[in-house]
Each structure stands twice: as structure tokens, then as C-alpha cells.
């Protein structure tokens, strides 16, 4: 075969070398199958906030769904990909969270792309987006081709100003309910007020709120009194608190009907696998039966925060189950997470470009099924493995906050 005159992928090696120099290389590491069993590492890296992904009822619902409906959905939701499980999940999810209707997608990412594009795609559309929003909302803004104004993080005043500068536009304000990087909550009540003043719609990505915030885990919009509001839409993932896979958009029935007819990630995507729908439905029913799981996840997050800050680390106050610990550099964060892993504790590691402010962090997940003893062991490991320069960073960020 004829050789190309120039290597068309040479630039990839160049980029790889740049990543290597900056300590930003990412590698896939298959995890052990039985995390949580005897001698297995303690998992504070996943998003299984309520400890439901390995719950026997959830696993058996997944198996039963696959046995009854097959391993895959076989087609898009509008063709053959809707089963009775999808419909039941949509009804129960909407009722539980307090919304009129729900629509299930193959992922939370797809749900966010759908919600933003279907609600903002208009030549007169304006999207006002928080600077710390999740990548899936950011991509939704890009795909919508609407004018997007990125506003400073958690700043309803900036949202008000932006909306006021564009009177008469079809406007959508988009925000995470709980931000994945620092675990802080959006000022939903103030944002809703600002939206109503300007006649804008509000879209809340409740990926980290469902199952953790609100009465019995009904989510952040429910806690803020926004569930079921005519101008509010929420998205959720089924892959965190509900221990499964998939996503959903919740909102007024006419919004859901609009999505069924226009959202490309709904129409052109194969439906969620029945096993995932069955597992999410079982997890939702469990959460309804055992509402204490939500409060327990919050309690554990508060305990982690208290212990780590008391010891002198810079830890953002968690508003839900995400506990974020600052690290001095991407390399230090990576080493710290590796040392934790070596010591039997799995923690997440956030580095650029996943962090909007360029600050690397360890990310610890509070899980409702952790015992107090496990929480204490996790704290000991994080402190014991903390690199020396982490303490310097922690001290300097305290000074910075005091200014
Ligand atoms: N939104 C937020 C805030 C998330 O953290 C995530 C998942 N990391 C998603 C959306 C996407 O959800 P999924 O993983 O179900 O695609």
C-alpha cells in the first residue's frame, strides 16, 4: 500500500507529549468486581450515593427485565425501544419528584443535550449558562446554536442583568443543582425569581441532587418548591443515586411532548436497555420505601467535611454528597489519589480540563451505606497520604478566603 507523504496523526503524538509534561494523562483502569467485599477497596470514587447499585432488589430487577425484554432495547424509543418498564419509570419518576411528566433517555448526557437544544433552538434563542455547569449542558448550549451567555458561577444578579440586556428574547437559564467539582448547590430560589421577572424558563440539571436533596431525596427542584412549576424543567441521571444507567427530563407535559417530537438524542438514539430501566425503577421504589438513605448520604458528607477541615485541609462545604478536597497541582492530585488507592481507598481525581478554574481536587463521594467506621478509615487514609505541599495550599487558601 502507498505510504502517506506526511503522518496525518503526527499531531496526536505532539498533544500526548504535552499532556504527559503537564501531568494530565488519563488512563483506563478496570476496577475490581466486588468493591465493598472483604479485603476489597473502599469506594468513595463512584457516584453510587445511596449504595443501591449492588442492592439485591436492584440487581434482580435488572436480571428480570433482561430476561423478559431482552438484553437491548432493540430500537429507538419511538420504534421498538419503549417497554412497559420505560413507561412505568417515567410515571413514577415524575410523581416522586413532583413533576407533571418525565421522559427517559439512554443517559443523563443525552437528556441534557435534548433539554437544552429542544428548548433553546430558535434564531431568537438566548441561553444563560452558569460558568461551572456540567459539560453536557455546555455541549447542549453549543448544539442549540442559540446565543449563549456564560455568567459567573452561582450569581443570580449576573443572570438578572443578562436577561435584562436581552428583553423579548426566548430565554432559557441553565444550571446544575449541585456542581460536580465543588459540591456546592445553585441558588435555585433566587434563580427562579429572576427567571420569572424576565419571563425566562429555568432548566435545572439535578444529577447530583436526586436521591440526596429534598424530602426523602425528591431532589433540589422539589426542595426549592419548583417541582411541577409551569416554567421549570429538570434533568436527572439514573446512574448516580438510582444505581443504574440512563437519564430523564422532567417537566410540564407539553415540554415532554415537545421533546418526543423534536429532541434528536431521543428520536435518533436506541432506547435505554430494559435492564437499566428495571434497575432504576426498583431503586426508585426502594428510595421511596427507605427515605432515610438521602439524609444519611448528607450526614456522611458533612462528617467527611468536618473531619478533613478540622485536620487542616481545604475542603469545600458540601451541599449534597460530593466532597471536594483541593490539591496543589494536577501531579499532586494524581499521586494523592494513587497513594489512597494503594492504601485501599478509591477516590476521584479532578484535573484540568474537567475543572473550570484549573484547580485540581480529590473528590470523595458520601455513600448512604457507609458505616461510621468506614468513614473514619477513609478520613485517616486521606490524611495519611496527603502530600506535604497540600498543607501549604490549604493554609494559603484559608488566607485567601479571609481576605
Ligand atoms: N450532569 C451532571 C451534573 C453529571 O455529573 C453527569 C454525569 N457525570 C451528567 C449530567 C451526565 O449523566 P450520565 O452519566 O447519565 O450521562
PDB file of C-alpha atoms in Angstrom, residues 5-299:
ATOM      1  CA  UNK A   5       3.726  11.545   2.444  1.00  0.00           C
ATOM      2  CA  UNK A   6       3.034  13.077   5.802  1.00  0.00           C
ATOM      3  CA  UNK A   7       1.830  11.372   9.007  1.00  0.00           C
ATOM      4  CA  UNK A   8      -1.769  12.674   9.324  1.00  0.00           C
ATOM      5  CA  UNK A   9      -1.829  11.771  13.031  1.00  0.00           C
ATOM      6  CA  UNK A  10       1.564  13.145  13.995  1.00  0.00           C
ATOM      7  CA  UNK A  11      -0.131  15.964  15.878  1.00  0.00           C
ATOM      8  CA  UNK A  12      -1.694  13.380  18.223  1.00  0.00           C
ATOM      9  CA  UNK A  13       1.763  12.344  19.485  1.00  0.00           C
ATOM     10  CA  UNK A  14       2.630  16.001  19.958  1.00  0.00           C
ATOM     11  CA  UNK A  15      -0.512  16.523  22.078  1.00  0.00           C
ATOM     12  CA  UNK A  16       0.193  13.345  24.060  1.00  0.00           C
ATOM     13  CA  UNK A  17       3.682  14.634  24.926  1.00  0.00           C
ATOM     14  CA  UNK A  18       2.184  17.955  26.043  1.00  0.00           C
ATOM     15  CA  UNK A  19      -0.322  16.111  28.293  1.00  0.00           C
ATOM     16  CA  UNK A  20       2.483  13.991  29.733  1.00  0.00           C
ATOM     17  CA  UNK A  21       4.575  17.081  30.569  1.00  0.00           C
ATOM     18  CA  UNK A  22       1.570  18.748  32.273  1.00  0.00           C
ATOM     19  CA  UNK A  23       0.667  15.619  34.320  1.00  0.00           C
ATOM     20  CA  UNK A  24      -2.702  15.362  32.561  1.00  0.00           C
ATOM     21  CA  UNK A  25      -2.566  11.864  31.046  1.00  0.00           C
ATOM     22  CA  UNK A  26      -5.726   9.834  31.645  1.00  0.00           C
ATOM     23  CA  UNK A  27      -5.686   6.036  31.731  1.00  0.00           C
ATOM     24  CA  UNK A  28      -8.391   3.419  31.987  1.00  0.00           C
ATOM     25  CA  UNK A  29      -8.115   1.155  34.999  1.00  0.00           C
ATOM     26  CA  UNK A  30     -10.612  -1.724  35.255  1.00  0.00           C
ATOM     27  CA  UNK A  31     -11.956  -1.861  38.804  1.00  0.00           C
ATOM     28  CA  UNK A  32     -12.381  -4.956  40.925  1.00  0.00           C
ATOM     29  CA  UNK A  33     -15.736  -6.687  40.669  1.00  0.00           C
ATOM     30  CA  UNK A  34     -16.560  -6.905  44.357  1.00  0.00           C
ATOM     31  CA  UNK A  35     -15.819  -3.481  45.789  1.00  0.00           C
ATOM     32  CA  UNK A  36     -17.146  -3.498  49.326  1.00  0.00           C
ATOM     33  CA  UNK A  37     -16.449  -7.186  49.943  1.00  0.00           C
ATOM     34  CA  UNK A  38     -13.829  -8.449  52.420  1.00  0.00           C
ATOM     35  CA  UNK A  39     -10.416  -7.051  51.581  1.00  0.00           C
ATOM     36  CA  UNK A  40     -11.761  -5.075  48.599  1.00  0.00           C
ATOM     37  CA  UNK A  41     -11.009  -1.361  48.397  1.00  0.00           C
ATOM     38  CA  UNK A  42     -13.410   1.141  49.931  1.00  0.00           C
ATOM     39  CA  UNK A  43     -15.108   3.001  47.067  1.00  0.00           C
ATOM     40  CA  UNK A  44     -15.523   6.751  47.555  1.00  0.00           C
ATOM     41  CA  UNK A  45     -14.878   7.448  43.888  1.00  0.00           C
ATOM     42  CA  UNK A  46     -18.137   6.335  42.274  1.00  0.00           C
ATOM     43  CA  UNK A  47     -21.472   8.156  42.276  1.00  0.00           C
ATOM     44  CA  UNK A  48     -23.479   5.448  43.991  1.00  0.00           C
ATOM     45  CA  UNK A  49     -24.726   7.942  46.586  1.00  0.00           C
ATOM     46  CA  UNK A  50     -27.348   5.687  48.149  1.00  0.00           C
ATOM     47  CA  UNK A  51     -25.447   2.414  47.886  1.00  0.00           C
ATOM     48  CA  UNK A  52     -28.126   0.943  45.617  1.00  0.00           C
ATOM     49  CA  UNK A  53     -26.127  -0.287  42.644  1.00  0.00           C
ATOM     50  CA  UNK A  54     -25.349  -3.576  44.406  1.00  0.00           C
ATOM     51  CA  UNK A  55     -28.650  -3.827  46.265  1.00  0.00           C
ATOM     52  CA  UNK A  56     -30.114  -7.325  45.691  1.00  0.00           C
ATOM     53  CA  UNK A  57     -33.538  -5.928  44.699  1.00  0.00           C
ATOM     54  CA  UNK A  58     -31.975  -3.617  42.113  1.00  0.00           C
ATOM     55  CA  UNK A  59     -29.753  -6.353  40.659  1.00  0.00           C
ATOM     56  CA  UNK A  60     -32.596  -8.842  40.488  1.00  0.00           C
ATOM     57  CA  UNK A  61     -34.866  -6.265  38.798  1.00  0.00           C
ATOM     58  CA  UNK A  62     -32.164  -5.742  36.154  1.00  0.00           C
ATOM     59  CA  UNK A  63     -31.934  -9.514  35.578  1.00  0.00           C
ATOM     60  CA  UNK A  64     -35.708  -9.964  35.421  1.00  0.00           C
ATOM     61  CA  UNK A  65     -36.028  -7.093  32.933  1.00  0.00           C
ATOM     62  CA  UNK A  66     -33.333  -8.555  30.676  1.00  0.00           C
ATOM     63  CA  UNK A  67     -34.963 -11.999  30.850  1.00  0.00           C
ATOM     64  CA  UNK A  68     -38.375 -10.580  29.941  1.00  0.00           C
ATOM     65  CA  UNK A  69     -37.475  -7.870  27.399  1.00  0.00           C
ATOM     66  CA  UNK A  70     -34.041  -8.859  26.110  1.00  0.00           C
ATOM     67  CA  UNK A  71     -30.537  -7.512  26.655  1.00  0.00           C
ATOM     68  CA  UNK A  72     -31.096  -4.432  24.494  1.00  0.00           C
ATOM     69  CA  UNK A  73     -33.995  -2.109  23.739  1.00  0.00           C
ATOM     70  CA  UNK A  74     -33.815  -3.209  20.056  1.00  0.00           C
ATOM     71  CA  UNK A  75     -34.674   0.208  18.651  1.00  0.00           C
ATOM     72  CA  UNK A  76     -35.292   3.875  19.301  1.00  0.00           C
ATOM     73  CA  UNK A  77     -37.988   4.808  21.790  1.00  0.00           C
ATOM     74  CA  UNK A  78     -40.415   5.772  19.001  1.00  0.00           C
ATOM     75  CA  UNK A  79     -39.976   2.472  17.143  1.00  0.00           C
ATOM     76  CA  UNK A  80     -39.475  -0.609  19.356  1.00  0.00           C
ATOM     77  CA  UNK A  81     -37.458   0.780  22.258  1.00  0.00           C
ATOM     78  CA  UNK A  82     -40.300   1.577  24.664  1.00  0.00           C
ATOM     79  CA  UNK A  83     -41.361  -1.174  27.075  1.00  0.00           C
ATOM     80  CA  UNK A  84     -43.837  -1.148  29.945  1.00  0.00           C
ATOM     81  CA  UNK A  85     -40.808  -0.619  32.199  1.00  0.00           C
ATOM     82  CA  UNK A  86     -39.880   2.654  30.485  1.00  0.00           C
ATOM     83  CA  UNK A  87     -43.443   3.922  30.836  1.00  0.00           C
ATOM     84  CA  UNK A  88     -43.694   2.887  34.497  1.00  0.00           C
ATOM     85  CA  UNK A  89     -40.335   4.508  35.233  1.00  0.00           C
ATOM     86  CA  UNK A  90     -41.466   7.766  33.614  1.00  0.00           C
ATOM     87  CA  UNK A  91     -44.735   7.829  35.573  1.00  0.00           C
ATOM     88  CA  UNK A  92     -43.150   7.004  38.913  1.00  0.00           C
ATOM     89  CA  UNK A  93     -40.164   9.311  38.478  1.00  0.00           C
ATOM     90  CA  UNK A  94     -42.429  12.253  37.596  1.00  0.00           C
ATOM     91  CA  UNK A  95     -44.723  11.555  40.545  1.00  0.00           C
ATOM     92  CA  UNK A  96     -41.840  11.057  43.010  1.00  0.00           C
ATOM     93  CA  UNK A  97     -40.072  14.274  42.023  1.00  0.00           C
ATOM     94  CA  UNK A  98     -43.333  16.249  41.796  1.00  0.00           C
ATOM     95  CA  UNK A  99     -43.369  16.975  38.040  1.00  0.00           C
ATOM     96  CA  UNK A 100     -46.224  16.528  35.608  1.00  0.00           C
ATOM     97  CA  UNK A 101     -44.335  14.258  33.197  1.00  0.00           C
ATOM     98  CA  UNK A 102     -40.984  12.604  32.541  1.00  0.00           C
ATOM     99  CA  UNK A 103     -39.113  11.240  29.537  1.00  0.00           C
ATOM    100  CA  UNK A 104     -36.365   8.632  29.871  1.00  0.00           C
ATOM    101  CA  UNK A 105     -33.172   8.798  27.783  1.00  0.00           C
ATOM    102  CA  UNK A 106     -30.210   6.456  27.354  1.00  0.00           C
ATOM    103  CA  UNK A 107     -28.051   8.720  29.542  1.00  0.00           C
ATOM    104  CA  UNK A 108     -28.151  11.917  31.560  1.00  0.00           C
ATOM    105  CA  UNK A 109     -25.831  13.390  28.946  1.00  0.00           C
ATOM    106  CA  UNK A 110     -28.395  12.699  26.212  1.00  0.00           C
ATOM    107  CA  UNK A 111     -31.177  14.109  28.428  1.00  0.00           C
ATOM    108  CA  UNK A 112     -29.253  17.374  28.886  1.00  0.00           C
ATOM    109  CA  UNK A 113     -28.455  17.687  25.182  1.00  0.00           C
ATOM    110  CA  UNK A 114     -32.137  17.130  24.439  1.00  0.00           C
ATOM    111  CA  UNK A 115     -33.469  19.577  27.003  1.00  0.00           C
ATOM    112  CA  UNK A 116     -31.167  22.454  26.058  1.00  0.00           C
ATOM    113  CA  UNK A 117     -31.377  22.013  22.293  1.00  0.00           C
ATOM    114  CA  UNK A 118     -35.140  21.437  22.165  1.00  0.00           C
ATOM    115  CA  UNK A 119     -35.906  24.377  24.445  1.00  0.00           C
ATOM    116  CA  UNK A 120     -33.408  26.885  23.068  1.00  0.00           C
ATOM    117  CA  UNK A 121     -33.046  26.142  19.363  1.00  0.00           C
ATOM    118  CA  UNK A 122     -34.535  29.267  17.857  1.00  0.00           C
ATOM    119  CA  UNK A 123     -32.973  32.129  15.919  1.00  0.00           C
ATOM    120  CA  UNK A 124     -34.073  34.404  18.736  1.00  0.00           C
ATOM    121  CA  UNK A 125     -32.976  31.967  21.482  1.00  0.00           C
ATOM    122  CA  UNK A 126     -30.799  33.026  24.403  1.00  0.00           C
ATOM    123  CA  UNK A 127     -29.271  30.581  26.880  1.00  0.00           C
ATOM    124  CA  UNK A 128     -27.832  31.899  30.123  1.00  0.00           C
ATOM    125  CA  UNK A 129     -25.439  29.304  31.488  1.00  0.00           C
ATOM    126  CA  UNK A 130     -23.517  29.114  34.806  1.00  0.00           C
ATOM    127  CA  UNK A 131     -19.742  29.084  34.263  1.00  0.00           C
ATOM    128  CA  UNK A 132     -19.387  25.854  36.287  1.00  0.00           C
ATOM    129  CA  UNK A 133     -22.115  23.881  34.501  1.00  0.00           C
ATOM    130  CA  UNK A 134     -21.538  20.248  33.549  1.00  0.00           C
ATOM    131  CA  UNK A 135     -20.040  19.501  30.131  1.00  0.00           C
ATOM    132  CA  UNK A 136     -23.339  18.008  28.916  1.00  0.00           C
ATOM    133  CA  UNK A 137     -25.131  21.345  29.480  1.00  0.00           C
ATOM    134  CA  UNK A 138     -22.253  23.190  27.835  1.00  0.00           C
ATOM    135  CA  UNK A 139     -22.475  20.881  24.820  1.00  0.00           C
ATOM    136  CA  UNK A 140     -26.261  21.369  24.756  1.00  0.00           C
ATOM    137  CA  UNK A 141     -25.694  25.128  24.504  1.00  0.00           C
ATOM    138  CA  UNK A 142     -23.222  24.633  21.647  1.00  0.00           C
ATOM    139  CA  UNK A 143     -25.528  22.258  19.776  1.00  0.00           C
ATOM    140  CA  UNK A 144     -28.562  24.502  20.184  1.00  0.00           C
ATOM    141  CA  UNK A 145     -26.823  27.253  18.164  1.00  0.00           C
ATOM    142  CA  UNK A 146     -28.681  29.757  20.337  1.00  0.00           C
ATOM    143  CA  UNK A 147     -26.697  32.717  21.602  1.00  0.00           C
ATOM    144  CA  UNK A 148     -25.153  31.575  24.886  1.00  0.00           C
ATOM    145  CA  UNK A 149     -24.187  33.956  27.672  1.00  0.00           C
ATOM    146  CA  UNK A 150     -21.901  32.315  30.237  1.00  0.00           C
ATOM    147  CA  UNK A 151     -22.395  34.037  33.594  1.00  0.00           C
ATOM    148  CA  UNK A 152     -20.231  33.905  36.743  1.00  0.00           C
ATOM    149  CA  UNK A 153     -20.824  30.899  38.980  1.00  0.00           C
ATOM    150  CA  UNK A 154     -23.914  30.939  41.250  1.00  0.00           C
ATOM    151  CA  UNK A 155     -24.674  34.591  40.600  1.00  0.00           C
ATOM    152  CA  UNK A 156     -28.423  35.362  40.200  1.00  0.00           C
ATOM    153  CA  UNK A 157     -27.574  39.081  39.899  1.00  0.00           C
ATOM    154  CA  UNK A 158     -25.493  38.371  36.788  1.00  0.00           C
ATOM    155  CA  UNK A 159     -28.352  36.270  35.370  1.00  0.00           C
ATOM    156  CA  UNK A 160     -30.812  39.104  36.003  1.00  0.00           C
ATOM    157  CA  UNK A 161     -28.515  41.617  34.252  1.00  0.00           C
ATOM    158  CA  UNK A 162     -28.013  39.338  31.265  1.00  0.00           C
ATOM    159  CA  UNK A 163     -31.744  38.692  30.861  1.00  0.00           C
ATOM    160  CA  UNK A 164     -32.479  42.409  31.216  1.00  0.00           C
ATOM    161  CA  UNK A 165     -29.982  43.178  28.448  1.00  0.00           C
ATOM    162  CA  UNK A 166     -31.954  40.937  26.049  1.00  0.00           C
ATOM    163  CA  UNK A 167     -35.630  41.843  26.540  1.00  0.00           C
ATOM    164  CA  UNK A 168     -38.192  39.949  24.498  1.00  0.00           C
ATOM    165  CA  UNK A 169     -35.811  37.079  23.676  1.00  0.00           C
ATOM    166  CA  UNK A 170     -36.873  33.439  24.105  1.00  0.00           C
ATOM    167  CA  UNK A 171     -34.639  32.779  27.107  1.00  0.00           C
ATOM    168  CA  UNK A 172     -33.551  29.682  28.996  1.00  0.00           C
ATOM    169  CA  UNK A 173     -31.447  29.785  32.159  1.00  0.00           C
ATOM    170  CA  UNK A 174     -29.478  26.550  32.712  1.00  0.00           C
ATOM    171  CA  UNK A 175     -27.747  25.423  35.877  1.00  0.00           C
ATOM    172  CA  UNK A 176     -26.561  22.334  37.719  1.00  0.00           C
ATOM    173  CA  UNK A 177     -28.431  21.952  41.030  1.00  0.00           C
ATOM    174  CA  UNK A 178     -25.277  20.654  42.720  1.00  0.00           C
ATOM    175  CA  UNK A 179     -21.978  21.369  40.992  1.00  0.00           C
ATOM    176  CA  UNK A 180     -19.833  18.324  40.395  1.00  0.00           C
ATOM    177  CA  UNK A 181     -16.491  19.962  41.097  1.00  0.00           C
ATOM    178  CA  UNK A 182     -17.009  21.649  44.491  1.00  0.00           C
ATOM    179  CA  UNK A 183     -20.283  20.005  45.539  1.00  0.00           C
ATOM    180  CA  UNK A 184     -21.973  23.363  46.173  1.00  0.00           C
ATOM    181  CA  UNK A 185     -25.666  23.971  45.445  1.00  0.00           C
ATOM    182  CA  UNK A 186     -27.062  26.506  42.985  1.00  0.00           C
ATOM    183  CA  UNK A 187     -29.190  29.356  44.411  1.00  0.00           C
ATOM    184  CA  UNK A 188     -32.337  27.878  42.836  1.00  0.00           C
ATOM    185  CA  UNK A 189     -34.914  30.019  44.635  1.00  0.00           C
ATOM    186  CA  UNK A 190     -33.188  33.258  43.603  1.00  0.00           C
ATOM    187  CA  UNK A 191     -32.652  31.984  40.041  1.00  0.00           C
ATOM    188  CA  UNK A 192     -36.342  31.059  39.739  1.00  0.00           C
ATOM    189  CA  UNK A 193     -37.315  34.552  40.926  1.00  0.00           C
ATOM    190  CA  UNK A 194     -35.027  36.187  38.368  1.00  0.00           C
ATOM    191  CA  UNK A 195     -36.391  33.923  35.604  1.00  0.00           C
ATOM    192  CA  UNK A 196     -39.982  34.781  36.485  1.00  0.00           C
ATOM    193  CA  UNK A 197     -39.299  38.505  36.482  1.00  0.00           C
ATOM    194  CA  UNK A 198     -37.896  38.198  32.959  1.00  0.00           C
ATOM    195  CA  UNK A 199     -40.298  35.550  31.611  1.00  0.00           C
ATOM    196  CA  UNK A 200     -37.431  33.084  31.109  1.00  0.00           C
ATOM    197  CA  UNK A 201     -37.600  29.311  31.591  1.00  0.00           C
ATOM    198  CA  UNK A 202     -35.341  27.554  34.114  1.00  0.00           C
ATOM    199  CA  UNK A 203     -33.584  24.246  33.388  1.00  0.00           C
ATOM    200  CA  UNK A 204     -32.011  22.513  36.396  1.00  0.00           C
ATOM    201  CA  UNK A 205     -29.644  19.558  35.997  1.00  0.00           C
ATOM    202  CA  UNK A 206     -30.368  17.605  39.188  1.00  0.00           C
ATOM    203  CA  UNK A 207     -27.861  14.802  38.522  1.00  0.00           C
ATOM    204  CA  UNK A 208     -26.301  15.183  41.983  1.00  0.00           C
ATOM    205  CA  UNK A 209     -29.484  16.247  43.787  1.00  0.00           C
ATOM    206  CA  UNK A 210     -31.901  13.410  43.045  1.00  0.00           C
ATOM    207  CA  UNK A 211     -31.847  10.903  45.907  1.00  0.00           C
ATOM    208  CA  UNK A 212     -29.814  13.202  48.154  1.00  0.00           C
ATOM    209  CA  UNK A 213     -31.602  16.564  48.436  1.00  0.00           C
ATOM    210  CA  UNK A 214     -35.245  17.364  49.167  1.00  0.00           C
ATOM    211  CA  UNK A 215     -37.835  15.450  51.133  1.00  0.00           C
ATOM    212  CA  UNK A 216     -36.761  11.776  51.016  1.00  0.00           C
ATOM    213  CA  UNK A 217     -34.408  12.500  48.107  1.00  0.00           C
ATOM    214  CA  UNK A 218     -37.014  14.081  45.803  1.00  0.00           C
ATOM    215  CA  UNK A 219     -34.306  16.377  44.503  1.00  0.00           C
ATOM    216  CA  UNK A 220     -33.240  20.011  44.542  1.00  0.00           C
ATOM    217  CA  UNK A 221     -36.166  21.460  42.500  1.00  0.00           C
ATOM    218  CA  UNK A 222     -38.596  19.783  44.938  1.00  0.00           C
ATOM    219  CA  UNK A 223     -36.652  21.188  47.907  1.00  0.00           C
ATOM    220  CA  UNK A 224     -36.838  24.676  46.366  1.00  0.00           C
ATOM    221  CA  UNK A 225     -40.597  24.437  45.734  1.00  0.00           C
ATOM    222  CA  UNK A 226     -40.050  24.407  41.960  1.00  0.00           C
ATOM    223  CA  UNK A 227     -41.189  20.867  41.144  1.00  0.00           C
ATOM    224  CA  UNK A 228     -44.235  20.968  38.923  1.00  0.00           C
ATOM    225  CA  UNK A 229     -43.848  24.687  38.155  1.00  0.00           C
ATOM    226  CA  UNK A 230     -45.039  25.670  34.679  1.00  0.00           C
ATOM    227  CA  UNK A 231     -41.699  27.344  33.843  1.00  0.00           C
ATOM    228  CA  UNK A 232     -39.254  24.807  35.335  1.00  0.00           C
ATOM    229  CA  UNK A 233     -37.683  21.742  33.732  1.00  0.00           C
ATOM    230  CA  UNK A 234     -35.281  19.335  35.451  1.00  0.00           C
ATOM    231  CA  UNK A 235     -32.953  16.683  34.139  1.00  0.00           C
ATOM    232  CA  UNK A 236     -31.648  13.741  36.146  1.00  0.00           C
ATOM    233  CA  UNK A 237     -29.330  10.822  35.666  1.00  0.00           C
ATOM    234  CA  UNK A 238     -30.319   7.299  36.670  1.00  0.00           C
ATOM    235  CA  UNK A 239     -26.646   6.427  37.127  1.00  0.00           C
ATOM    236  CA  UNK A 240     -25.893   8.034  40.483  1.00  0.00           C
ATOM    237  CA  UNK A 241     -28.448   7.752  43.317  1.00  0.00           C
ATOM    238  CA  UNK A 242     -30.560   5.255  41.382  1.00  0.00           C
ATOM    239  CA  UNK A 243     -27.539   2.991  40.862  1.00  0.00           C
ATOM    240  CA  UNK A 244     -28.370   2.176  37.241  1.00  0.00           C
ATOM    241  CA  UNK A 245     -27.763   3.880  33.903  1.00  0.00           C
ATOM    242  CA  UNK A 246     -29.751   6.365  31.841  1.00  0.00           C
ATOM    243  CA  UNK A 247     -31.270   9.803  32.269  1.00  0.00           C
ATOM    244  CA  UNK A 248     -34.560  11.679  32.211  1.00  0.00           C
ATOM    245  CA  UNK A 249     -36.127  15.069  31.586  1.00  0.00           C
ATOM    246  CA  UNK A 250     -38.905  16.104  33.996  1.00  0.00           C
ATOM    247  CA  UNK A 251     -41.302  18.956  33.406  1.00  0.00           C
ATOM    248  CA  UNK A 252     -44.699  20.093  32.161  1.00  0.00           C
ATOM    249  CA  UNK A 253     -46.428  17.530  29.882  1.00  0.00           C
ATOM    250  CA  UNK A 254     -46.243  19.904  26.904  1.00  0.00           C
ATOM    251  CA  UNK A 255     -42.460  20.162  27.279  1.00  0.00           C
ATOM    252  CA  UNK A 256     -42.147  16.365  27.322  1.00  0.00           C
ATOM    253  CA  UNK A 257     -44.397  16.077  24.270  1.00  0.00           C
ATOM    254  CA  UNK A 258     -42.224  18.679  22.518  1.00  0.00           C
ATOM    255  CA  UNK A 259     -39.112  16.620  23.304  1.00  0.00           C
ATOM    256  CA  UNK A 260     -40.692  13.416  21.978  1.00  0.00           C
ATOM    257  CA  UNK A 261     -41.261  15.215  18.700  1.00  0.00           C
ATOM    258  CA  UNK A 262     -38.095  17.274  18.365  1.00  0.00           C
ATOM    259  CA  UNK A 263     -35.213  16.108  20.576  1.00  0.00           C
ATOM    260  CA  UNK A 264     -32.621  14.450  18.364  1.00  0.00           C
ATOM    261  CA  UNK A 265     -30.993  12.477  21.215  1.00  0.00           C
ATOM    262  CA  UNK A 266     -34.419  10.992  21.910  1.00  0.00           C
ATOM    263  CA  UNK A 267     -35.549  10.327  18.350  1.00  0.00           C
ATOM    264  CA  UNK A 268     -32.293   9.006  16.859  1.00  0.00           C
ATOM    265  CA  UNK A 269     -30.890   7.104  19.849  1.00  0.00           C
ATOM    266  CA  UNK A 270     -31.635   3.491  20.801  1.00  0.00           C
ATOM    267  CA  UNK A 271     -33.850   3.369  23.889  1.00  0.00           C
ATOM    268  CA  UNK A 272     -32.445   2.721  27.350  1.00  0.00           C
ATOM    269  CA  UNK A 273     -31.714  -1.013  27.869  1.00  0.00           C
ATOM    270  CA  UNK A 274     -34.627  -2.691  29.706  1.00  0.00           C
ATOM    271  CA  UNK A 275     -32.273  -3.968  32.429  1.00  0.00           C
ATOM    272  CA  UNK A 276     -31.245  -0.378  33.207  1.00  0.00           C
ATOM    273  CA  UNK A 277     -34.879   0.812  33.218  1.00  0.00           C
ATOM    274  CA  UNK A 278     -35.881  -2.089  35.510  1.00  0.00           C
ATOM    275  CA  UNK A 279     -32.972  -1.444  37.883  1.00  0.00           C
ATOM    276  CA  UNK A 280     -33.714   2.295  38.091  1.00  0.00           C
ATOM    277  CA  UNK A 281     -37.398   1.589  38.781  1.00  0.00           C
ATOM    278  CA  UNK A 282     -36.501  -0.841  41.579  1.00  0.00           C
ATOM    279  CA  UNK A 283     -34.045   1.694  43.058  1.00  0.00           C
ATOM    280  CA  UNK A 284     -36.677   4.441  42.930  1.00  0.00           C
ATOM    281  CA  UNK A 285     -39.182   2.226  44.753  1.00  0.00           C
ATOM    282  CA  UNK A 286     -36.533   1.376  47.353  1.00  0.00           C
ATOM    283  CA  UNK A 287     -35.757   5.045  47.905  1.00  0.00           C
ATOM    284  CA  UNK A 288     -39.440   5.768  48.403  1.00  0.00           C
ATOM    285  CA  UNK A 289     -39.647   2.942  50.960  1.00  0.00           C
ATOM    286  CA  UNK A 290     -36.420   3.942  52.708  1.00  0.00           C
ATOM    287  CA  UNK A 291     -36.305   7.773  52.609  1.00  0.00           C
ATOM    288  CA  UNK A 292     -33.647   7.852  55.353  1.00  0.00           C
ATOM    289  CA  UNK A 293     -30.989   6.990  52.762  1.00  0.00           C
ATOM    290  CA  UNK A 294     -30.996  10.573  51.473  1.00  0.00           C
ATOM    291  CA  UNK A 295     -30.375  12.083  54.917  1.00  0.00           C
ATOM    292  CA  UNK A 296     -27.671   9.501  55.661  1.00  0.00           C
ATOM    293  CA  UNK A 297     -25.734  10.436  52.495  1.00  0.00           C
ATOM    294  CA  UNK A 298     -25.844  14.124  53.530  1.00  0.00           C
ATOM    295  CA  UNK A 299     -24.812  13.258  57.088  1.00  0.00           C
TER     296      UNK A 299
END
